[in-house]
Amino acid sequence: MVKLSIIIPIYKAEKYIHKCVDSVLQEAPTDSEIILVEDGSPDNCSSICDAYKMCDHRVKVIHKKNTGVSDSRNIGLDAAAGEYVFFIDSDDYIDNKYFEKLFEKKADLAIGSFVAFYEDLSQITPGLPSKTYASLSEYLEDFHVYFPVIFNTVWGKLYRRDLIEQYHIRFPREISMGEDLLFNIEYYYHCKKISFEADAVLMYRQGDETLSKKTDNRLFLWYQESYQKVKILLEDNETFSGENKDVFYRSLFGNTTECLLNAIKNNDLEFNKLCDAICKNTDVVFSAQYCKSVKVKFIAIAILKRNRHLIKLSVKLYELALTAKALWRKIH
């Protein structure tokens, strides 16, 4: 019987794939399977994956055309046979008895910690203590502690596959931001015991290119759906109050500002559509009250007034200030 299925989507990862897969092979139990889902990568990932399959019987390789990370993970889940499921991205890695520490928790969801590291060797750690929760509502009382990274992401978590299959939980293929969170929310509803293990550390690589930097107006729609689901989850468990509520709305406003700064690069029609969508969203307008930054205070005021023209002016002024600041640093 297979104890653990480790699913790794592979795309344009030849620079990091060896570090990732080698670490997984070293840490995974002998009764594991490592499913490499090669997503039509244009580099040498295909042959690298096949080479691993030849070297270790635990490795399975699935080659497919490029359809994105959500589809890759879903295909990995369809092929998985393990009692537990673990996801890791191809540019991250683990070490130091990682799985042993998570399995010790005997939880419906065992969550590991992480170290976010950069190419310049700088690092960021969450610095959170290990903790076990006897129920979902108890875990959600600490929502403000784990949101967004640990709460949202699927990497670094040990899932029970029987729960995933019983409720047919899969990643939504139609979105490319927040798909991890939507998967987790569906899974959270069926959890009882949830554990966070600070000593199980995943090395989480940080790069310069992120989806959030792309000028895509769908970004706001993806955020909108994600936050709505989060709010419902918290309300269903009577934990949408206090610090949880504060963190929720501060984060929502921050992501809305991010969307506006991305959209201002698009044409006026698209930007106006985004402004209209923001002004119609009660939660987004309400979140502007939670703005703590003086730098974007004018954007918050414009959103509170539900004034499209004022929103556009405030965003352009903020973008101009950012450009001037970058130019000043370059000169000096």
Short mmCIF file of C-alpha atoms in Angstrom, two decimals:
data_model
loop_
_atom_site.label_atom_id
_atom_site.label_comp_id
_atom_site.label_asym_id
_atom_site.label_seq_id
_atom_site.Cartn_x
_atom_site.Cartn_y
_atom_site.Cartn_z
CA MET A 1 0.00 0.00 0.00
CA VAL A 2 1.22 3.49 -0.85
CA LYS A 3 1.41 5.75 2.19
CA LEU A 4 2.17 9.07 0.52
CA SER A 5 1.64 10.57 -2.93
CA ILE A 6 3.87 13.58 -3.60
CA ILE A 7 2.64 15.63 -6.56
CA ILE A 8 5.06 17.98 -8.32
CA PRO A 9 3.90 20.04 -11.32
CA ILE A 10 6.85 20.63 -13.66
CA TYR A 11 7.11 23.59 -16.04
CA LYS A 12 10.20 25.60 -17.03
CA ALA A 13 11.99 24.30 -13.96
CA GLU A 14 15.20 22.73 -15.26
CA LYS A 15 17.27 25.17 -13.16
CA TYR A 16 15.73 23.99 -9.88
CA ILE A 17 14.12 20.60 -10.50
CA HIS A 18 17.09 18.53 -9.30
CA LYS A 19 17.18 20.28 -5.93
CA CYS A 20 13.46 19.76 -5.47
CA VAL A 21 13.18 16.13 -6.55
CA ASP A 22 16.40 15.07 -4.81
CA SER A 23 15.15 16.52 -1.53
CA VAL A 24 11.81 14.75 -1.87
CA LEU A 25 13.43 11.41 -2.71
CA GLN A 26 15.67 11.72 0.34
CA GLU A 27 12.86 12.63 2.74
CA ALA A 28 9.96 10.53 1.42
CA PRO A 29 9.11 7.20 3.07
CA THR A 30 9.99 4.06 1.11
CA ASP A 31 6.27 3.36 0.56
CA SER A 32 5.76 6.64 -1.29
CA GLU A 33 5.16 7.63 -4.88
CA ILE A 34 6.53 10.82 -6.42
CA ILE A 35 4.31 11.95 -9.29
CA LEU A 36 6.08 14.33 -11.67
CA VAL A 37 3.48 16.00 -13.88
CA GLU A 38 5.48 17.45 -16.78
CA ASP A 39 3.28 20.23 -18.15
CA GLY A 40 4.61 20.47 -21.72
CA SER A 41 7.71 22.28 -20.53
CA PRO A 42 9.76 23.76 -23.43
CA ASP A 43 13.12 23.14 -21.71
CA ASN A 44 14.80 19.86 -20.70
CA CYS A 45 12.37 19.02 -17.90
CA SER A 46 10.82 16.16 -19.87
CA SER A 47 14.07 14.21 -20.17
CA ILE A 48 15.06 15.05 -16.60
CA CYS A 49 11.79 13.62 -15.32
CA ASP A 50 12.27 10.43 -17.36
CA ALA A 51 15.78 10.07 -15.97
CA TYR A 52 14.43 10.16 -12.41
CA LYS A 53 11.88 7.50 -13.31
CA MET A 54 14.69 5.23 -14.47
CA CYS A 55 16.66 5.74 -11.27
CA ASP A 56 13.99 5.31 -8.58
CA HIS A 57 10.96 3.01 -8.65
CA ARG A 58 8.96 5.50 -6.56
CA VAL A 59 8.95 8.06 -9.37
CA LYS A 60 6.03 8.22 -11.80
CA VAL A 61 6.05 10.61 -14.75
CA ILE A 62 3.04 12.04 -16.55
CA HIS A 63 3.72 14.00 -19.74
CA LYS A 64 1.00 16.32 -21.04
CA LYS A 65 0.51 19.44 -23.09
CA ASN A 66 0.74 22.76 -21.25
CA THR A 67 -2.56 23.44 -19.48
CA GLY A 68 -1.38 25.06 -16.25
CA VAL A 69 -0.59 24.18 -12.67
CA SER A 70 -4.19 23.55 -11.55
CA ASP A 71 -4.74 20.96 -14.27
CA SER A 72 -1.36 19.39 -13.49
CA ARG A 73 -2.25 18.98 -9.84
CA ASN A 74 -5.68 17.57 -10.72
CA ILE A 75 -4.09 15.01 -13.04
CA GLY A 76 -1.66 14.15 -10.26
CA LEU A 77 -4.58 13.63 -7.87
CA ASP A 78 -6.35 11.40 -10.37
CA ALA A 79 -3.24 9.22 -10.59
CA ALA A 80 -2.47 9.22 -6.85
CA ALA A 81 -2.80 6.05 -4.79
CA GLY A 82 -1.40 7.21 -1.45
CA GLU A 83 -3.15 7.40 1.89
CA TYR A 84 -1.91 10.98 2.11
CA VAL A 85 -1.19 13.66 -0.50
CA PHE A 86 1.51 16.31 -0.48
CA PHE A 87 2.10 19.11 -3.01
CA ILE A 88 5.39 20.87 -3.62
CA ASP A 89 6.40 23.32 -6.34
CA SER A 90 9.34 22.39 -8.55
CA ASP A 91 11.53 25.29 -7.41
CA ASP A 92 11.15 24.58 -3.67
CA TYR A 93 12.71 21.86 -1.51
CA ILE A 94 12.55 20.20 1.92
CA ASP A 95 14.94 18.53 4.36
CA ASN A 96 15.55 17.36 7.96
CA LYS A 97 12.99 14.56 8.47
CA TYR A 98 10.23 16.71 7.03
CA PHE A 99 7.56 14.06 6.44
CA GLU A 100 8.33 12.22 9.66
CA LYS A 101 7.48 15.37 11.62
CA LEU A 102 4.18 15.86 9.78
CA PHE A 103 3.08 12.24 10.07
CA GLU A 104 3.64 12.37 13.83
CA LYS A 105 0.73 14.81 14.07
CA LYS A 106 -1.84 12.23 12.91
CA ALA A 107 -4.05 15.08 11.76
CA ASP A 108 -6.65 15.57 9.04
CA LEU A 109 -4.37 18.38 7.90
CA ALA A 110 -0.75 18.62 8.99
CA ILE A 111 0.81 21.95 8.05
CA GLY A 112 4.52 22.59 7.85
CA SER A 113 6.32 25.88 8.22
CA PHE A 114 8.55 27.51 5.59
CA VAL A 115 11.50 29.77 4.95
CA ALA A 116 11.03 32.25 2.10
CA PHE A 117 14.44 32.71 0.50
CA TYR A 118 15.73 34.97 -2.27
CA GLU A 119 18.52 34.73 -4.82
CA ASP A 120 20.59 37.20 -2.75
CA LEU A 121 20.44 34.59 0.08
CA SER A 122 18.21 36.76 2.31
CA GLN A 123 15.45 34.88 4.13
CA ILE A 124 12.11 35.46 5.83
CA THR A 125 10.60 33.04 8.36
CA PRO A 126 7.11 33.20 9.92
CA GLY A 127 8.46 32.49 13.40
CA LEU A 128 5.31 30.74 14.58
CA PRO A 129 5.15 28.05 17.32
CA SER A 130 3.85 24.53 16.75
CA LYS A 131 0.20 24.16 17.64
CA THR A 132 -2.58 21.57 17.33
CA TYR A 133 -6.28 22.37 16.95
CA ALA A 134 -9.08 19.95 17.86
CA SER A 135 -11.59 21.48 15.45
CA LEU A 136 -11.85 23.69 12.38
CA SER A 137 -13.45 26.53 14.33
CA GLU A 138 -10.58 26.43 16.82
CA TYR A 139 -8.09 26.66 13.94
CA LEU A 140 -10.02 29.52 12.36
CA GLU A 141 -9.76 31.52 15.57
CA ASP A 142 -6.10 31.89 14.55
CA PHE A 143 -6.96 32.80 10.94
CA HIS A 144 -5.23 36.17 11.40
CA VAL A 145 -2.01 34.35 12.33
CA TYR A 146 -1.83 32.12 9.25
CA PHE A 147 -3.44 34.28 6.56
CA PRO A 148 -2.45 34.65 3.79
CA VAL A 149 0.56 32.39 3.14
CA ILE A 150 0.16 29.35 5.39
CA PHE A 151 -3.63 29.48 5.27
CA ASN A 152 -3.85 29.90 1.50
CA THR A 153 -1.20 27.71 -0.11
CA VAL A 154 -1.35 23.97 -0.78
CA TRP A 155 2.38 23.34 -0.71
CA GLY A 156 3.75 22.23 2.63
CA LYS A 157 0.61 20.45 3.79
CA LEU A 158 -0.20 16.79 4.36
CA TYR A 159 -3.76 16.01 3.19
CA ARG A 160 -5.83 12.86 3.67
CA ARG A 161 -6.58 11.52 0.20
CA ASP A 162 -9.78 9.80 1.32
CA LEU A 163 -11.27 13.20 2.20
CA ILE A 164 -10.14 14.67 -1.10
CA GLU A 165 -11.75 11.83 -3.04
CA GLN A 166 -14.88 11.50 -0.91
CA TYR A 167 -15.79 15.12 -1.58
CA HIS A 168 -14.08 15.22 -5.00
CA ILE A 169 -12.00 18.26 -4.16
CA ARG A 170 -10.06 19.58 -7.14
CA PHE A 171 -8.37 22.77 -8.31
CA PRO A 172 -10.47 25.13 -10.45
CA ARG A 173 -8.90 25.18 -13.91
CA GLU A 174 -10.49 28.44 -15.03
CA ILE A 175 -8.55 30.69 -12.65
CA SER A 176 -4.83 31.35 -12.16
CA MET A 177 -4.82 33.22 -8.85
CA GLY A 178 -6.25 31.91 -5.60
CA GLU A 179 -6.73 28.35 -6.84
CA ASP A 180 -4.77 27.03 -3.84
CA LEU A 181 -7.02 28.91 -1.44
CA LEU A 182 -10.21 27.66 -3.08
CA PHE A 183 -8.93 24.07 -2.85
CA ASN A 184 -8.05 24.56 0.81
CA ILE A 185 -11.41 26.08 1.70
CA GLU A 186 -13.22 23.04 0.32
CA TYR A 187 -10.88 20.78 2.28
CA TYR A 188 -11.08 22.81 5.52
CA TYR A 189 -14.82 22.15 5.77
CA HIS A 190 -14.14 18.44 6.25
CA CYS A 191 -11.30 18.75 8.78
CA LYS A 192 -11.38 18.14 12.49
CA LYS A 193 -7.84 17.91 13.82
CA ILE A 194 -5.44 20.43 12.24
CA SER A 195 -1.79 20.79 13.26
CA PHE A 196 0.93 23.30 12.51
CA GLU A 197 4.50 21.99 12.88
CA ALA A 198 7.15 24.71 13.08
CA ASP A 199 10.06 22.25 12.77
CA ALA A 200 8.92 20.84 9.41
CA VAL A 201 10.41 23.48 7.13
CA LEU A 202 9.90 23.89 3.38
CA MET A 203 12.31 26.18 1.54
CA TYR A 204 10.06 28.50 -0.46
CA ARG A 205 11.92 30.15 -3.34
CA GLN A 206 11.07 33.77 -4.13
CA GLY A 207 11.47 35.11 -7.67
CA ASP A 208 11.05 38.43 -9.40
CA GLU A 209 8.27 37.36 -11.74
CA THR A 210 4.86 36.74 -10.20
CA LEU A 211 1.41 36.47 -11.67
CA SER A 212 0.27 39.43 -9.62
CA LYS A 213 2.53 41.70 -11.67
CA LYS A 214 0.68 40.88 -14.85
CA THR A 215 -1.83 43.40 -16.16
CA ASP A 216 -4.86 41.12 -16.20
CA ASN A 217 -8.25 42.45 -15.10
CA ARG A 218 -9.36 38.92 -14.23
CA LEU A 219 -7.13 39.27 -11.19
CA PHE A 220 -9.81 41.24 -9.35
CA LEU A 221 -12.49 38.65 -10.20
CA TRP A 222 -10.25 35.89 -8.83
CA TYR A 223 -9.62 37.84 -5.64
CA GLN A 224 -13.33 38.64 -5.36
CA GLU A 225 -14.30 34.97 -5.46
CA SER A 226 -11.55 33.94 -3.05
CA TYR A 227 -12.38 36.54 -0.41
CA GLN A 228 -16.07 35.79 -0.64
CA LYS A 229 -15.38 32.11 0.08
CA VAL A 230 -13.05 33.00 2.97
CA LYS A 231 -15.66 35.27 4.54
CA ILE A 232 -18.33 32.56 4.29
CA LEU A 233 -15.97 30.02 5.87
CA LEU A 234 -15.25 32.35 8.79
CA GLU A 235 -18.91 33.29 9.23
CA ASP A 236 -20.01 29.64 9.12
CA ASN A 237 -17.60 28.95 11.98
CA GLU A 238 -18.47 32.15 13.90
CA THR A 239 -14.91 33.46 13.67
CA PHE A 240 -15.42 36.54 11.48
CA SER A 241 -14.65 39.13 14.16
CA GLY A 242 -11.82 40.89 15.97
CA GLU A 243 -8.35 40.42 14.52
CA ASN A 244 -9.66 38.00 11.91
CA LYS A 245 -11.98 40.65 10.52
CA ASP A 246 -9.24 43.28 10.60
CA VAL A 247 -6.77 41.08 8.71
CA PHE A 248 -9.43 40.05 6.21
CA TYR A 249 -10.34 43.62 5.25
CA ARG A 250 -6.77 44.97 5.32
CA SER A 251 -5.69 42.21 2.99
CA LEU A 252 -8.72 42.72 0.73
CA PHE A 253 -7.95 46.42 0.39
CA GLY A 254 -4.28 45.69 -0.30
CA ASN A 255 -5.15 43.27 -3.11
CA THR A 256 -7.67 45.72 -4.54
CA THR A 257 -4.98 48.41 -4.67
CA GLU A 258 -2.68 45.90 -6.39
CA CYS A 259 -5.35 45.26 -9.03
CA LEU A 260 -5.82 48.98 -9.64
CA LEU A 261 -2.09 49.55 -10.09
CA ASN A 262 -1.99 46.68 -12.57
CA ALA A 263 -5.08 47.83 -14.44
CA ILE A 264 -3.95 51.45 -14.87
CA LYS A 265 -1.48 50.05 -17.42
CA ASN A 266 -4.41 48.84 -19.54
CA ASN A 267 -6.73 50.92 -21.70
CA ASP A 268 -9.30 53.27 -20.16
CA LEU A 269 -12.22 50.98 -20.96
CA GLU A 270 -10.75 48.07 -18.99
CA PHE A 271 -9.76 50.32 -16.11
CA ASN A 272 -13.24 51.82 -15.95
CA LYS A 273 -14.76 48.33 -15.88
CA LEU A 274 -12.57 47.45 -12.92
CA CYS A 275 -13.52 50.66 -11.11
CA ASP A 276 -17.20 49.91 -11.64
CA ALA A 277 -16.75 46.38 -10.31
CA ILE A 278 -14.93 47.71 -7.24
CA CYS A 279 -17.59 50.34 -6.55
CA LYS A 280 -20.34 47.70 -6.72
CA ASN A 281 -18.59 45.37 -4.28
CA THR A 282 -19.76 46.20 -0.75
CA ASP A 283 -16.93 44.33 0.96
CA VAL A 284 -14.27 46.04 -1.14
CA VAL A 285 -15.70 49.50 -0.45
CA PHE A 286 -15.94 48.64 3.26
CA SER A 287 -12.33 47.42 3.26
CA ALA A 288 -11.09 50.91 2.34
CA GLN A 289 -11.86 51.93 5.94
CA TYR A 290 -9.08 49.59 7.04
CA CYS A 291 -6.38 51.36 5.01
CA LYS A 292 -3.40 52.05 7.31
CA SER A 293 -0.98 53.43 4.73
CA VAL A 294 -0.74 57.17 4.18
CA LYS A 295 0.68 56.46 0.71
CA VAL A 296 -2.58 55.00 -0.60
CA LYS A 297 -4.99 56.95 1.59
CA PHE A 298 -6.30 58.92 -1.39
CA ILE A 299 -7.13 55.65 -3.17
CA ALA A 300 -9.03 54.50 -0.08
CA ILE A 301 -11.00 57.76 0.08
CA ALA A 302 -11.86 57.51 -3.62
CA ILE A 303 -13.13 53.94 -3.18
CA LEU A 304 -15.21 54.94 -0.15
CA LYS A 305 -16.80 57.66 -2.27
CA ARG A 306 -17.43 55.09 -5.05
CA ASN A 307 -16.14 57.68 -7.51
CA ARG A 308 -14.58 56.18 -10.66
CA HIS A 309 -12.90 59.42 -11.77
CA LEU A 310 -11.43 60.05 -8.33
CA ILE A 311 -10.16 56.46 -8.17
CA LYS A 312 -8.42 56.88 -11.51
CA LEU A 313 -6.83 60.17 -10.48
CA SER A 314 -5.60 58.82 -7.14
CA VAL A 315 -4.12 55.68 -8.75
CA LYS A 316 -2.34 57.72 -11.43
CA LEU A 317 -0.90 60.06 -8.80
CA TYR A 318 0.31 57.11 -6.75
CA GLU A 319 1.85 55.45 -9.81
CA LEU A 320 3.58 58.74 -10.68
CA ALA A 321 4.97 58.95 -7.15
CA LEU A 322 6.31 55.39 -7.41
CA THR A 323 7.95 56.17 -10.77
CA ALA A 324 9.55 59.34 -9.39
CA LYS A 325 10.85 57.45 -6.36
CA ALA A 326 12.39 54.74 -8.56
CA LEU A 327 14.02 57.39 -10.77
CA TRP A 328 15.42 59.21 -7.73
CA ARG A 329 17.00 55.99 -6.43
CA LYS A 330 18.51 55.31 -9.84
CA ILE A 331 20.05 58.76 -10.06
CA HIS A 332 21.41 58.71 -6.54
#
